[in-house]
PDB file of C-alpha atoms in Angstrom:
ATOM      1  CA  MET A1221     -46.539  13.134  24.881  1.00 52.00           C
ATOM      2  CA  SER A1222     -45.625  15.427  27.654  1.00 60.00           C
ATOM      3  CA  ALA A1223     -43.219  18.289  27.342  1.00 60.00           C
ATOM      4  CA  THR A1224     -40.818  16.504  29.604  1.00 63.00           C
ATOM      5  CA  ALA A1225     -40.725  13.362  27.423  1.00 61.00           C
ATOM      6  CA  GLY A1226     -40.412  15.242  24.353  1.00 63.00           C
ATOM      7  CA  ASN A1227     -37.343  17.055  25.589  1.00 65.00           C
ATOM      8  CA  LEU A1228     -36.077  13.743  26.854  1.00 65.00           C
ATOM      9  CA  ALA A1229     -36.374  12.329  23.362  1.00 67.00           C
ATOM     10  CA  VAL A1230     -34.555  15.342  21.799  1.00 64.00           C
ATOM     11  CA  THR A1231     -31.607  14.953  24.398  1.00 72.00           C
ATOM     12  CA  VAL A1232     -31.153  11.194  23.416  1.00 69.00           C
ATOM     13  CA  GLU A1233     -31.092  11.854  19.818  1.00 75.00           C
ATOM     14  CA  ALA A1234     -28.522  14.476  20.246  1.00 75.00           C
ATOM     15  CA  LEU A1235     -26.388  12.233  22.205  1.00 72.00           C
ATOM     16  CA  ARG A1236     -26.836   9.511  19.646  1.00 72.00           C
ATOM     17  CA  GLU A1237     -25.666  11.953  16.909  1.00 71.00           C
ATOM     18  CA  GLN A1238     -22.507  12.928  18.876  1.00 67.00           C
ATOM     19  CA  ILE A1239     -21.755   9.265  19.369  1.00 63.00           C
ATOM     20  CA  ARG A1240     -22.108   8.803  15.528  1.00 62.00           C
ATOM     21  CA  ARG A1241     -19.579  11.757  15.058  1.00 59.00           C
ATOM     22  CA  LEU A1242     -17.132  10.449  17.536  1.00 51.00           C
ATOM     23  CA  GLN A1243     -17.236   6.853  16.045  1.00 49.00           C
ATOM     24  CA  ALA A1244     -16.721   8.238  12.486  1.00 46.00           C
ATOM     25  CA  ALA A1245     -13.741  10.560  13.434  1.00 43.00           C
ATOM     26  CA  PRO A1246     -11.039   7.718  13.753  1.00 39.00           C
ATOM     27  CA  ARG A1247     -12.310   6.089  10.638  1.00 43.00           C
ATOM     28  CA  LYS A1248     -12.099   9.333   8.768  1.00 41.00           C
ATOM     29  CA  TYR A1249      -8.446   9.953   9.992  1.00 43.00           C
ATOM     30  CA  LEU A1250      -7.581   6.286   9.087  1.00 58.00           C
ATOM     31  CA  ALA A1251      -9.299   6.540   5.613  1.00 81.00           C
ATOM     32  CA  ALA A1252      -5.882   7.562   3.835  1.00 88.00           C
ATOM     33  CA  LEU A1253      -2.102   6.988   4.143  1.00 91.00           C
ATOM     34  CA  ARG A1254      -0.445  10.288   3.500  1.00 90.00           C
ATOM     35  CA  THR A1255       2.963  10.028   2.115  1.00 89.00           C
ATOM     36  CA  GLY A1256       4.347  13.345   3.449  1.00 86.00           C
ATOM     37  CA  VAL A1257       4.950  14.553  -0.237  1.00 89.00           C
ATOM     38  CA  GLU A1258       2.484  17.457  -0.305  1.00 89.00           C
ATOM     39  CA  PRO A1259       1.966  17.781  -4.010  1.00 90.00           C
ATOM     40  CA  PHE A1260       1.324  14.065  -4.427  1.00 91.00           C
ATOM     41  CA  ASP A1261      -0.970  13.893  -1.407  1.00 90.00           C
ATOM     42  CA  ALA A1262      -2.928  16.866  -2.685  1.00 89.00           C
ATOM     43  CA  LEU A1263      -3.309  15.206  -6.056  1.00 90.00           C
ATOM     44  CA  LEU A1264      -5.286  12.299  -4.635  1.00 87.00           C
ATOM     45  CA  PRO A1265      -9.072  12.674  -4.006  1.00 79.00           C
ATOM     46  CA  GLY A1266      -8.794  11.897  -0.246  1.00 79.00           C
ATOM     47  CA  GLY A1267      -5.682  13.726   0.510  1.00 87.00           C
ATOM     48  CA  GLY A1268      -3.587  10.439   0.485  1.00 90.00           C
ATOM     49  CA  LEU A1269      -3.614   6.869  -0.685  1.00 92.00           C
ATOM     50  CA  PRO A1270      -6.885   5.285   0.346  1.00 90.00           C
ATOM     51  CA  LEU A1271      -6.740   2.413   2.804  1.00 92.00           C
ATOM     52  CA  GLY A1272      -8.983  -0.570   2.086  1.00 92.00           C
ATOM     53  CA  GLN A1273      -8.600   0.105  -1.700  1.00 91.00           C
ATOM     54  CA  VAL A1274      -6.405  -0.963  -4.514  1.00 93.00           C
ATOM     55  CA  VAL A1275      -4.207   1.680  -5.954  1.00 93.00           C
ATOM     56  CA  GLU A1276      -2.118   1.238  -9.172  1.00 92.00           C
ATOM     57  CA  LEU A1277       1.025   3.025  -9.963  1.00 92.00           C
ATOM     58  CA  TRP A1278       1.374   2.527 -13.732  1.00 88.00           C
ATOM     59  CA  GLY A1279       4.245   3.450 -15.932  1.00 85.00           C
ATOM     60  CA  GLU A1280       7.369   2.536 -17.975  1.00 85.00           C
ATOM     61  CA  ARG A1281      10.555   1.018 -16.219  1.00 83.00           C
ATOM     62  CA  ALA A1282      12.382   3.776 -14.189  1.00 79.00           C
ATOM     63  CA  SER A1283       9.281   6.084 -14.085  1.00 82.00           C
ATOM     64  CA  GLY A1284       9.365   6.378 -10.377  1.00 85.00           C
ATOM     65  CA  ARG A1285       6.664   3.669  -9.427  1.00 90.00           C
ATOM     66  CA  THR A1286       8.890   2.039  -6.924  1.00 91.00           C
ATOM     67  CA  SER A1287      10.131   5.276  -5.400  1.00 89.00           C
ATOM     68  CA  LEU A1288       6.435   6.451  -4.733  1.00 92.00           C
ATOM     69  CA  ALA A1289       5.643   2.867  -3.286  1.00 94.00           C
ATOM     70  CA  LEU A1290       8.899   3.060  -0.929  1.00 94.00           C
ATOM     71  CA  ARG A1291       7.647   6.482   0.097  1.00 92.00           C
ATOM     72  CA  ALA A1292       4.265   5.133   1.202  1.00 94.00           C
ATOM     73  CA  VAL A1293       5.712   2.187   3.084  1.00 96.00           C
ATOM     74  CA  ALA A1294       8.221   4.801   4.844  1.00 94.00           C
ATOM     75  CA  SER A1295       5.354   6.881   5.765  1.00 93.00           C
ATOM     76  CA  ALA A1296       3.602   3.935   7.415  1.00 94.00           C
ATOM     77  CA  HIS A1297       6.704   2.951   9.139  1.00 95.00           C
ATOM     78  CA  ARG A1298       7.101   6.399  10.742  1.00 92.00           C
ATOM     79  CA  GLU A1299       3.593   5.850  12.337  1.00 90.00           C
ATOM     80  CA  GLY A1300       4.990   2.549  13.778  1.00 91.00           C
ATOM     81  CA  ARG A1301       2.923   0.322  11.245  1.00 93.00           C
ATOM     82  CA  LEU A1302       3.911  -2.844   9.538  1.00 94.00           C
ATOM     83  CA  CYS A1303       4.023  -3.187   5.707  1.00 96.00           C
ATOM     84  CA  ALA A1304       4.592  -5.913   3.318  1.00 96.00           C
ATOM     85  CA  TYR A1305       6.321  -6.216  -0.218  1.00 97.00           C
ATOM     86  CA  VAL A1306       5.476  -8.930  -2.783  1.00 96.00           C
ATOM     87  CA  ASP A1307       8.604  -8.752  -4.893  1.00 94.00           C
ATOM     88  CA  GLY A1308       7.711 -10.395  -8.055  1.00 91.00           C
ATOM     89  CA  PRO A1309      10.722  -9.463 -10.174  1.00 92.00           C
ATOM     90  CA  GLY A1310      12.988 -10.040  -7.190  1.00 91.00           C
ATOM     91  CA  GLU A1311      14.580  -6.824  -7.723  1.00 90.00           C
ATOM     92  CA  LEU A1312      13.902  -4.873  -4.449  1.00 92.00           C
ATOM     93  CA  TYR A1313      17.161  -3.461  -3.285  1.00 90.00           C
ATOM     94  CA  PRO A1314      17.070  -3.174   0.618  1.00 90.00           C
ATOM     95  CA  PRO A1315      19.842  -0.281   0.810  1.00 90.00           C
ATOM     96  CA  ALA A1316      17.850   1.812  -1.676  1.00 86.00           C
ATOM     97  CA  ALA A1317      14.613   1.053   0.490  1.00 91.00           C
ATOM     98  CA  VAL A1318      16.427   2.127   3.574  1.00 91.00           C
ATOM     99  CA  ALA A1319      17.561   5.327   1.777  1.00 86.00           C
ATOM    100  CA  ALA A1320      13.954   6.006   1.119  1.00 87.00           C
ATOM    101  CA  GLY A1321      13.228   5.827   4.661  1.00 90.00           C
ATOM    102  CA  VAL A1322      11.965   2.212   5.107  1.00 94.00           C
ATOM    103  CA  ASP A1323      12.539   0.370   8.381  1.00 95.00           C
ATOM    104  CA  PRO A1324      13.572  -3.197   7.282  1.00 94.00           C
ATOM    105  CA  SER A1325      12.478  -4.456  10.734  1.00 93.00           C
ATOM    106  CA  ARG A1326       8.962  -3.439   9.864  1.00 94.00           C
ATOM    107  CA  LEU A1327       8.838  -4.842   6.313  1.00 95.00           C
ATOM    108  CA  LEU A1328       8.036  -8.341   5.244  1.00 94.00           C
ATOM    109  CA  ILE A1329       9.377  -9.312   1.861  1.00 95.00           C
ATOM    110  CA  VAL A1330       7.763 -12.194  -0.021  1.00 94.00           C
ATOM    111  CA  ARG A1331       9.262 -13.453  -3.297  1.00 94.00           C
ATOM    112  CA  PRO A1332       7.111 -16.152  -4.932  1.00 92.00           C
ATOM    113  CA  ARG A1333       8.653 -18.540  -7.473  1.00 89.00           C
ATOM    114  CA  THR A1334       5.625 -18.628  -9.857  1.00 90.00           C
ATOM    115  CA  VAL A1335       3.318 -16.035 -11.378  1.00 90.00           C
ATOM    116  CA  GLU A1336       0.243 -17.879  -9.929  1.00 89.00           C
ATOM    117  CA  HIS A1337       1.372 -17.099  -6.428  1.00 92.00           C
ATOM    118  CA  LEU A1338       1.959 -13.421  -6.911  1.00 94.00           C
ATOM    119  CA  ALA A1339      -1.682 -12.519  -6.407  1.00 93.00           C
ATOM    120  CA  TRP A1340      -2.269 -15.395  -4.083  1.00 94.00           C
ATOM    121  CA  SER A1341       0.546 -14.106  -1.632  1.00 94.00           C
ATOM    122  CA  ALA A1342      -1.040 -10.404  -1.816  1.00 95.00           C
ATOM    123  CA  VAL A1343      -4.493 -11.657  -0.957  1.00 95.00           C
ATOM    124  CA  GLN A1344      -3.231 -13.526   2.265  1.00 94.00           C
ATOM    125  CA  LEU A1345      -1.306 -10.551   3.441  1.00 94.00           C
ATOM    126  CA  VAL A1346      -3.871  -7.799   2.799  1.00 94.00           C
ATOM    127  CA  ARG A1347      -6.725  -9.989   3.990  1.00 91.00           C
ATOM    128  CA  SER A1348      -4.833 -10.416   7.358  1.00 90.00           C
ATOM    129  CA  GLY A1349      -5.397  -6.845   8.394  1.00 89.00           C
ATOM    130  CA  ALA A1350      -1.782  -6.992   9.932  1.00 90.00           C
ATOM    131  CA  PHE A1351      -0.258  -4.667   7.400  1.00 93.00           C
ATOM    132  CA  ALA A1352      -1.017  -0.783   6.620  1.00 94.00           C
ATOM    133  CA  CYS A1353       0.424  -1.142   3.234  1.00 95.00           C
ATOM    134  CA  VAL A1354       0.813  -4.099   0.906  1.00 97.00           C
ATOM    135  CA  VAL A1355       3.041  -3.646  -2.151  1.00 97.00           C
ATOM    136  CA  LEU A1356       2.475  -6.137  -5.195  1.00 96.00           C
ATOM    137  CA  ASP A1357       5.185  -5.715  -7.772  1.00 94.00           C
ATOM    138  CA  LEU A1358       3.694  -7.054 -11.224  1.00 92.00           C
ATOM    139  CA  THR A1359       6.199  -5.096 -13.417  1.00 90.00           C
ATOM    140  CA  ARG A1360       8.008  -8.356 -14.272  1.00 89.00           C
ATOM    141  CA  ALA A1361       7.366 -12.140 -13.851  1.00 86.00           C
ATOM    142  CA  PRO A1362       9.452 -13.847 -11.134  1.00 88.00           C
ATOM    143  CA  PRO A1363      12.803 -14.884 -12.372  1.00 84.00           C
ATOM    144  CA  GLY A1364      12.934 -18.404 -14.456  1.00 75.00           C
ATOM    145  CA  THR A1365       9.210 -18.150 -15.459  1.00 76.00           C
ATOM    146  CA  ALA A1366       8.267 -17.971 -19.075  1.00 66.00           C
ATOM    147  CA  ARG A1367       6.322 -14.617 -18.949  1.00 59.00           C
ATOM    148  CA  GLY A1368       9.433 -12.444 -20.152  1.00 57.00           C
ATOM    149  CA  GLU A1369       9.810  -8.822 -19.626  1.00 61.00           C
ATOM    150  CA  ASP A1370       6.306  -7.542 -20.418  1.00 70.00           C
ATOM    151  CA  GLY A1371       4.893  -7.513 -16.974  1.00 83.00           C
ATOM    152  CA  VAL A1372       2.242  -9.724 -15.419  1.00 88.00           C
ATOM    153  CA  ARG A1373      -1.455  -9.046 -16.115  1.00 88.00           C
ATOM    154  CA  LEU A1374      -3.955 -10.078 -13.453  1.00 88.00           C
ATOM    155  CA  SER A1375      -6.976 -12.042 -14.333  1.00 88.00           C
ATOM    156  CA  PRO A1376     -10.376 -10.529 -13.662  1.00 89.00           C
ATOM    157  CA  ALA A1377     -10.833 -13.061 -10.887  1.00 91.00           C
ATOM    158  CA  GLU A1378      -7.351 -12.274  -9.424  1.00 92.00           C
ATOM    159  CA  GLY A1379      -8.321  -8.444  -9.409  1.00 90.00           C
ATOM    160  CA  LYS A1380     -11.587  -9.026  -7.826  1.00 92.00           C
ATOM    161  CA  ARG A1381     -10.098 -11.242  -5.019  1.00 93.00           C
ATOM    162  CA  LEU A1382      -7.445  -8.568  -4.295  1.00 93.00           C
ATOM    163  CA  MET A1383     -10.123  -5.647  -4.161  1.00 92.00           C
ATOM    164  CA  ASP A1384     -12.247  -7.805  -1.785  1.00 92.00           C
ATOM    165  CA  ALA A1385      -9.282  -8.626   0.405  1.00 93.00           C
ATOM    166  CA  ALA A1386      -8.406  -4.911   0.680  1.00 92.00           C
ATOM    167  CA  GLY A1387     -11.759  -4.087   1.637  1.00 90.00           C
ATOM    168  CA  ARG A1388     -11.880  -6.825   4.213  1.00 89.00           C
ATOM    169  CA  GLY A1389      -8.578  -6.181   5.834  1.00 90.00           C
ATOM    170  CA  GLY A1390      -8.523  -2.393   5.593  1.00 91.00           C
ATOM    171  CA  SER A1391      -5.137  -2.300   4.133  1.00 92.00           C
ATOM    172  CA  LEU A1392      -3.741  -0.224   1.234  1.00 94.00           C
ATOM    173  CA  LEU A1393      -2.696  -2.353  -1.657  1.00 95.00           C
ATOM    174  CA  LEU A1394      -0.413  -0.862  -4.098  1.00 95.00           C
ATOM    175  CA  LEU A1395      -0.026  -2.507  -7.450  1.00 94.00           C
ATOM    176  CA  LEU A1396       3.076  -1.702  -9.502  1.00 93.00           C
ATOM    177  CA  THR A1397       2.220  -2.308 -13.177  1.00 89.00           C
ATOM    178  CA  ALA A1398       4.008  -2.090 -16.421  1.00 86.00           C
ATOM    179  CA  SER A1399       2.681   0.105 -19.172  1.00 79.00           C
ATOM    180  CA  GLU A1400       1.702  -2.743 -21.412  1.00 81.00           C
ATOM    181  CA  ALA A1401      -0.115  -4.683 -18.614  1.00 79.00           C
ATOM    182  CA  PRO A1402      -2.430  -2.332 -16.700  1.00 79.00           C
ATOM    183  CA  ALA A1403      -4.410  -3.894 -13.756  1.00 79.00           C
ATOM    184  CA  ASP A1404      -7.913  -2.948 -12.264  1.00 73.00           C
ATOM    185  CA  GLY A1405      -7.290  -0.679  -9.530  1.00 69.00           C
ATOM    186  CA  MET A1406      -9.940   1.702  -8.273  1.00 76.00           C
ATOM    187  CA  LEU A1407      -7.318   4.529  -8.610  1.00 87.00           C
ATOM    188  CA  ARG A1408      -4.641   4.500 -11.288  1.00 89.00           C
ATOM    189  CA  LEU A1409      -1.752   6.900 -11.322  1.00 90.00           C
ATOM    190  CA  ARG A1410       0.454   7.080 -14.292  1.00 91.00           C
ATOM    191  CA  THR A1411       4.082   7.785 -13.423  1.00 90.00           C
ATOM    192  CA  GLU A1412       6.790   9.131 -15.903  1.00 88.00           C
ATOM    193  CA  SER A1413      10.163  10.394 -15.353  1.00 84.00           C
ATOM    194  CA  ARG A1414      11.027  13.868 -16.492  1.00 83.00           C
ATOM    195  CA  GLY A1415      14.815  13.609 -16.088  1.00 80.00           C
ATOM    196  CA  ASP A1416      16.470  15.992 -13.835  1.00 78.00           C
ATOM    197  CA  ARG A1417      12.928  17.962 -13.376  1.00 82.00           C
ATOM    198  CA  GLY A1418      11.526  15.009 -11.249  1.00 84.00           C
ATOM    199  CA  LEU A1419       8.587  12.657 -11.512  1.00 84.00           C
ATOM    200  CA  SER A1420       5.150  13.293 -13.212  1.00 88.00           C
ATOM    201  CA  VAL A1421       2.117  11.650 -11.639  1.00 90.00           C
ATOM    202  CA  GLU A1422      -1.340  11.701 -13.310  1.00 88.00           C
ATOM    203  CA  VAL A1423      -4.712  10.604 -12.227  1.00 89.00           C
ATOM    204  CA  VAL A1424      -5.710   8.543 -15.271  1.00 84.00           C
ATOM    205  CA  ARG A1425      -8.650   6.280 -13.514  1.00 85.00           C
ATOM    206  CA  SER A1426     -10.503   7.356 -10.433  1.00 78.00           C
ATOM    207  CA  ARG A1427     -13.958   6.704  -8.837  1.00 73.00           C
ATOM    208  CA  GLN A1428     -13.513   9.455  -6.488  1.00 71.00           C
ATOM    209  CA  GLY A1429     -12.977  12.435  -8.823  1.00 70.00           C
ATOM    210  CA  GLY A1430      -9.793  14.201  -9.949  1.00 72.00           C
ATOM    211  CA  LEU A1431      -9.451  12.437 -13.256  1.00 81.00           C
ATOM    212  CA  GLY A1432      -6.891  14.087 -15.527  1.00 80.00           C
ATOM    213  CA  THR A1433      -5.247  16.117 -12.799  1.00 84.00           C
ATOM    214  CA  SER A1434      -1.440  15.794 -12.694  1.00 85.00           C
ATOM    215  CA  THR A1435       1.551  17.144 -10.587  1.00 88.00           C
ATOM    216  CA  LEU A1436       5.295  17.231 -11.163  1.00 89.00           C
ATOM    217  CA  LEU A1437       7.425  16.102  -8.038  1.00 86.00           C
ATOM    218  CA  PRO A1438      11.077  17.082  -7.725  1.00 84.00           C
ATOM    219  CA  TRP A1439      13.210  14.377  -6.946  1.00 80.00           C
ATOM    220  CA  ARG A1440      14.177  15.866  -3.773  1.00 78.00           C
ATOM    221  CA  ALA A1441      10.465  15.461  -2.499  1.00 80.00           C
ATOM    222  CA  LEU A1442      11.158  11.731  -2.698  1.00 77.00           C
ATOM    223  CA  TYR A1443      14.860  11.892  -1.843  1.00 75.00           C
ATOM    224  CA  PRO A1444      15.663  14.822   0.408  1.00 72.00           C
ATOM    225  CA  GLU A1445      19.243  14.158   0.635  1.00 69.00           C
ATOM    226  CA  LEU A1446      19.730  14.987  -3.024  1.00 69.00           C
ATOM    227  CA  THR A1447      21.118  18.331  -4.037  1.00 67.00           C
ATOM    228  CA  GLU A1448      19.140  20.737  -6.289  1.00 65.00           C
ATOM    229  CA  GLY A1449      18.990  19.379  -9.805  1.00 60.00           C
ATOM    230  CA  GLU A1450      20.452  15.973  -8.900  1.00 63.00           C
ATOM    231  CA  CYS A1451      18.665  12.718 -10.126  1.00 65.00           C
ATOM    232  CA  PRO A1452      18.327   9.646  -7.780  1.00 64.00           C
ATOM    233  CA  TRP A1453      20.556   7.789 -10.062  1.00 59.00           C
ATOM    234  CA  GLY A1454      23.574   9.768  -8.872  1.00 55.00           C
ATOM    235  CA  ALA A1455      22.591   9.519  -5.064  1.00 49.00           C
ATOM    236  CA  GLN A1456      25.125   7.573  -2.997  1.00 47.00           C
ATOM    237  CA  LEU A1457      23.326   4.663  -1.279  1.00 45.00           C
ATOM    238  CA  PRO A1458      24.423   3.003   1.962  1.00 48.00           C
ATOM    239  CA  PRO A1459      26.538  -0.014   1.323  1.00 50.00           C
ATOM    240  CA  ALA A1460      24.576  -3.464   1.102  1.00 45.00           C
ATOM    241  CA  GLU A1461      24.208  -5.102   4.508  1.00 50.00           C
ATOM    242  CA  ALA A1462      22.501  -8.246   5.675  1.00 51.00           C
ATOM    243  CA  VAL A1463      19.175  -7.254   6.745  1.00 50.00           C
ATOM    244  CA  THR A1464      17.061  -9.567   8.949  1.00 53.00           C
ATOM    245  CA  VAL A1465      13.240  -9.035   9.195  1.00 47.00           C
ATOM    246  CA  PRO A1466      11.891 -10.781  12.271  1.00 48.00           C
ATOM    247  CA  GLU A1467       8.632 -12.937  12.002  1.00 47.00           C
ATOM    248  CA  LEU A1468       6.160 -11.864  14.606  1.00 44.00           C
ATOM    249  CA  VAL A1469       3.700 -14.600  15.434  1.00 43.00           C
ATOM    250  CA  ARG A1470       0.054 -13.630  15.778  1.00 44.00           C
ATOM    251  CA  GLU A1471      -1.592 -15.501  18.540  1.00 48.00           C
ATOM    252  CA  PRO A1472      -5.178 -16.697  17.957  1.00 47.00           C
ATOM    253  CA  SER A1473      -7.769 -14.287  19.209  1.00 46.00           C
ATOM    254  CA  PRO A1474     -11.703 -14.567  19.454  1.00 46.00           C
ATOM    255  CA  GLU A1475     -11.955 -10.988  18.393  1.00 45.00           C
ATOM    256  CA  ARG A1476     -10.920 -11.703  14.905  1.00 41.00           C
ATOM    257  CA  GLU A1477     -12.935 -13.993  12.588  1.00 42.00           C
ATOM    258  CA  GLY A1478     -12.884 -14.643   8.824  1.00 42.00           C
ATOM    259  CA  HIS A1479      -9.728 -12.475   8.665  1.00 40.00           C
ATOM    260  CA  ARG A1480     -11.537  -9.268   9.213  1.00 40.00           C
ATOM    261  CA  GLY A1481      -9.936  -6.362  11.037  1.00 41.00           C
ATOM    262  CA  ILE A1482     -11.822  -5.023  14.126  1.00 40.00           C
ATOM    263  CA  LEU A1483     -13.590  -1.633  13.545  1.00 39.00           C
ATOM    264  CA  GLY A1484     -11.430   1.213  14.725  1.00 45.00           C
ATOM    265  CA  GLN A1485      -8.066  -0.766  14.532  1.00 50.00           C
ATOM    266  CA  ARG A1486      -5.252   0.775  12.585  1.00 54.00           C
ATOM    267  CA  PRO A1487      -4.001  -1.854  10.076  1.00 56.00           C
ATOM    268  CA  GLY A1488      -0.453  -2.687  10.482  1.00 58.00           C
ATOM    269  CA  ARG A1489      -0.244  -1.105  13.941  1.00 56.00           C
ATOM    270  CA  ASP A1490      -2.820  -2.554  16.453  1.00 54.00           C
ATOM    271  CA  VAL A1491      -2.689  -6.037  14.831  1.00 53.00           C
ATOM    272  CA  PRO A1492       0.712  -7.924  15.230  1.00 56.00           C
ATOM    273  CA  MET A1493       2.251  -9.427  11.958  1.00 58.00           C
ATOM    274  CA  PRO A1494       0.737 -12.939  11.361  1.00 58.00           C
ATOM    275  CA  SER A1495       2.863 -15.965  10.820  1.00 61.00           C
ATOM    276  CA  LEU A1496       2.766 -16.922   7.046  1.00 59.00           C
ATOM    277  CA  ARG A1497       4.936 -19.950   7.738  1.00 61.00           C
ATOM    278  CA  PRO A1498       1.909 -22.587   7.610  1.00 63.00           C
ATOM    279  CA  MET A1499       0.623 -21.205   4.481  1.00 58.00           C
ATOM    280  CA  LEU A1500       3.934 -20.967   2.701  1.00 57.00           C
ATOM    281  CA  ALA A1501       4.890 -24.590   3.724  1.00 62.00           C
ATOM    282  CA  SER A1502       1.754 -25.707   2.018  1.00 63.00           C
ATOM    283  CA  GLU A1503       2.567 -24.044  -1.357  1.00 59.00           C
ATOM    284  CA  PRO A1504       5.614 -25.748  -2.720  1.00 56.00           C
ATOM    285  CA  GLY A1505       5.979 -23.049  -5.316  1.00 53.00           C
ATOM    286  CA  LEU A1506       6.759 -20.361  -2.648  1.00 53.00           C
ATOM    287  CA  HIS A1507       9.928 -19.725  -0.565  1.00 51.00           C
TER     288      HIS A1507
END
């Protein structure tokens, strides 16, 4: 091989390496959803909640699970992304969500009537790739079901479908679980209220390191409007108002196939919100 040909080969390989770095840069940026609560983000192995994975917020009632989930949703909304909330217990209070920074016009709320449709709904939402973050509240069964107050435990098959869907769609799936009914998230965070001191978060399961680390979040980190030492239970929430969440219909596209997102897309931002009406119409247990 001549010297000229050798130099050309080196130049081509150098260009390929630069292209690989440029292509990896946006994926690295999109690898995590940062909540803006610095102690919480620093606790997580990737500096934020990992997109394309299942993260479990596990704790007792009033332990701060929902507050953290709403903070993640609000963070996605500030970036112009869409989110969804599968409200199993039917207890999500829109004024409280708005007080946490959630934009109701960018939040799709789904309230299944049966336990079986909780995981099913989340799979459809996450796999669509249209939402940056999907919250699945398993802390209680839907009203009127026979599961009682002990939380909903996912079957191994349901857990696998949820993880596969998150990986395919590239969305963050947040599971809110009761202490007596943990799920199988790749990252499990135990939440515990410390009274007026704030919220304790501990990494109790992780496949990416950080196991056993914990932090104490003051309530003001989640609710900036609170005064020093004030608990969120004393915060004044805006009056309840009728909240209308528009349905944005996604047009068919040859660029999407098998519910997979396009490489480099930002889930919940570049992909419009899909219409779930056909799926919901075929499932009599949903409304």
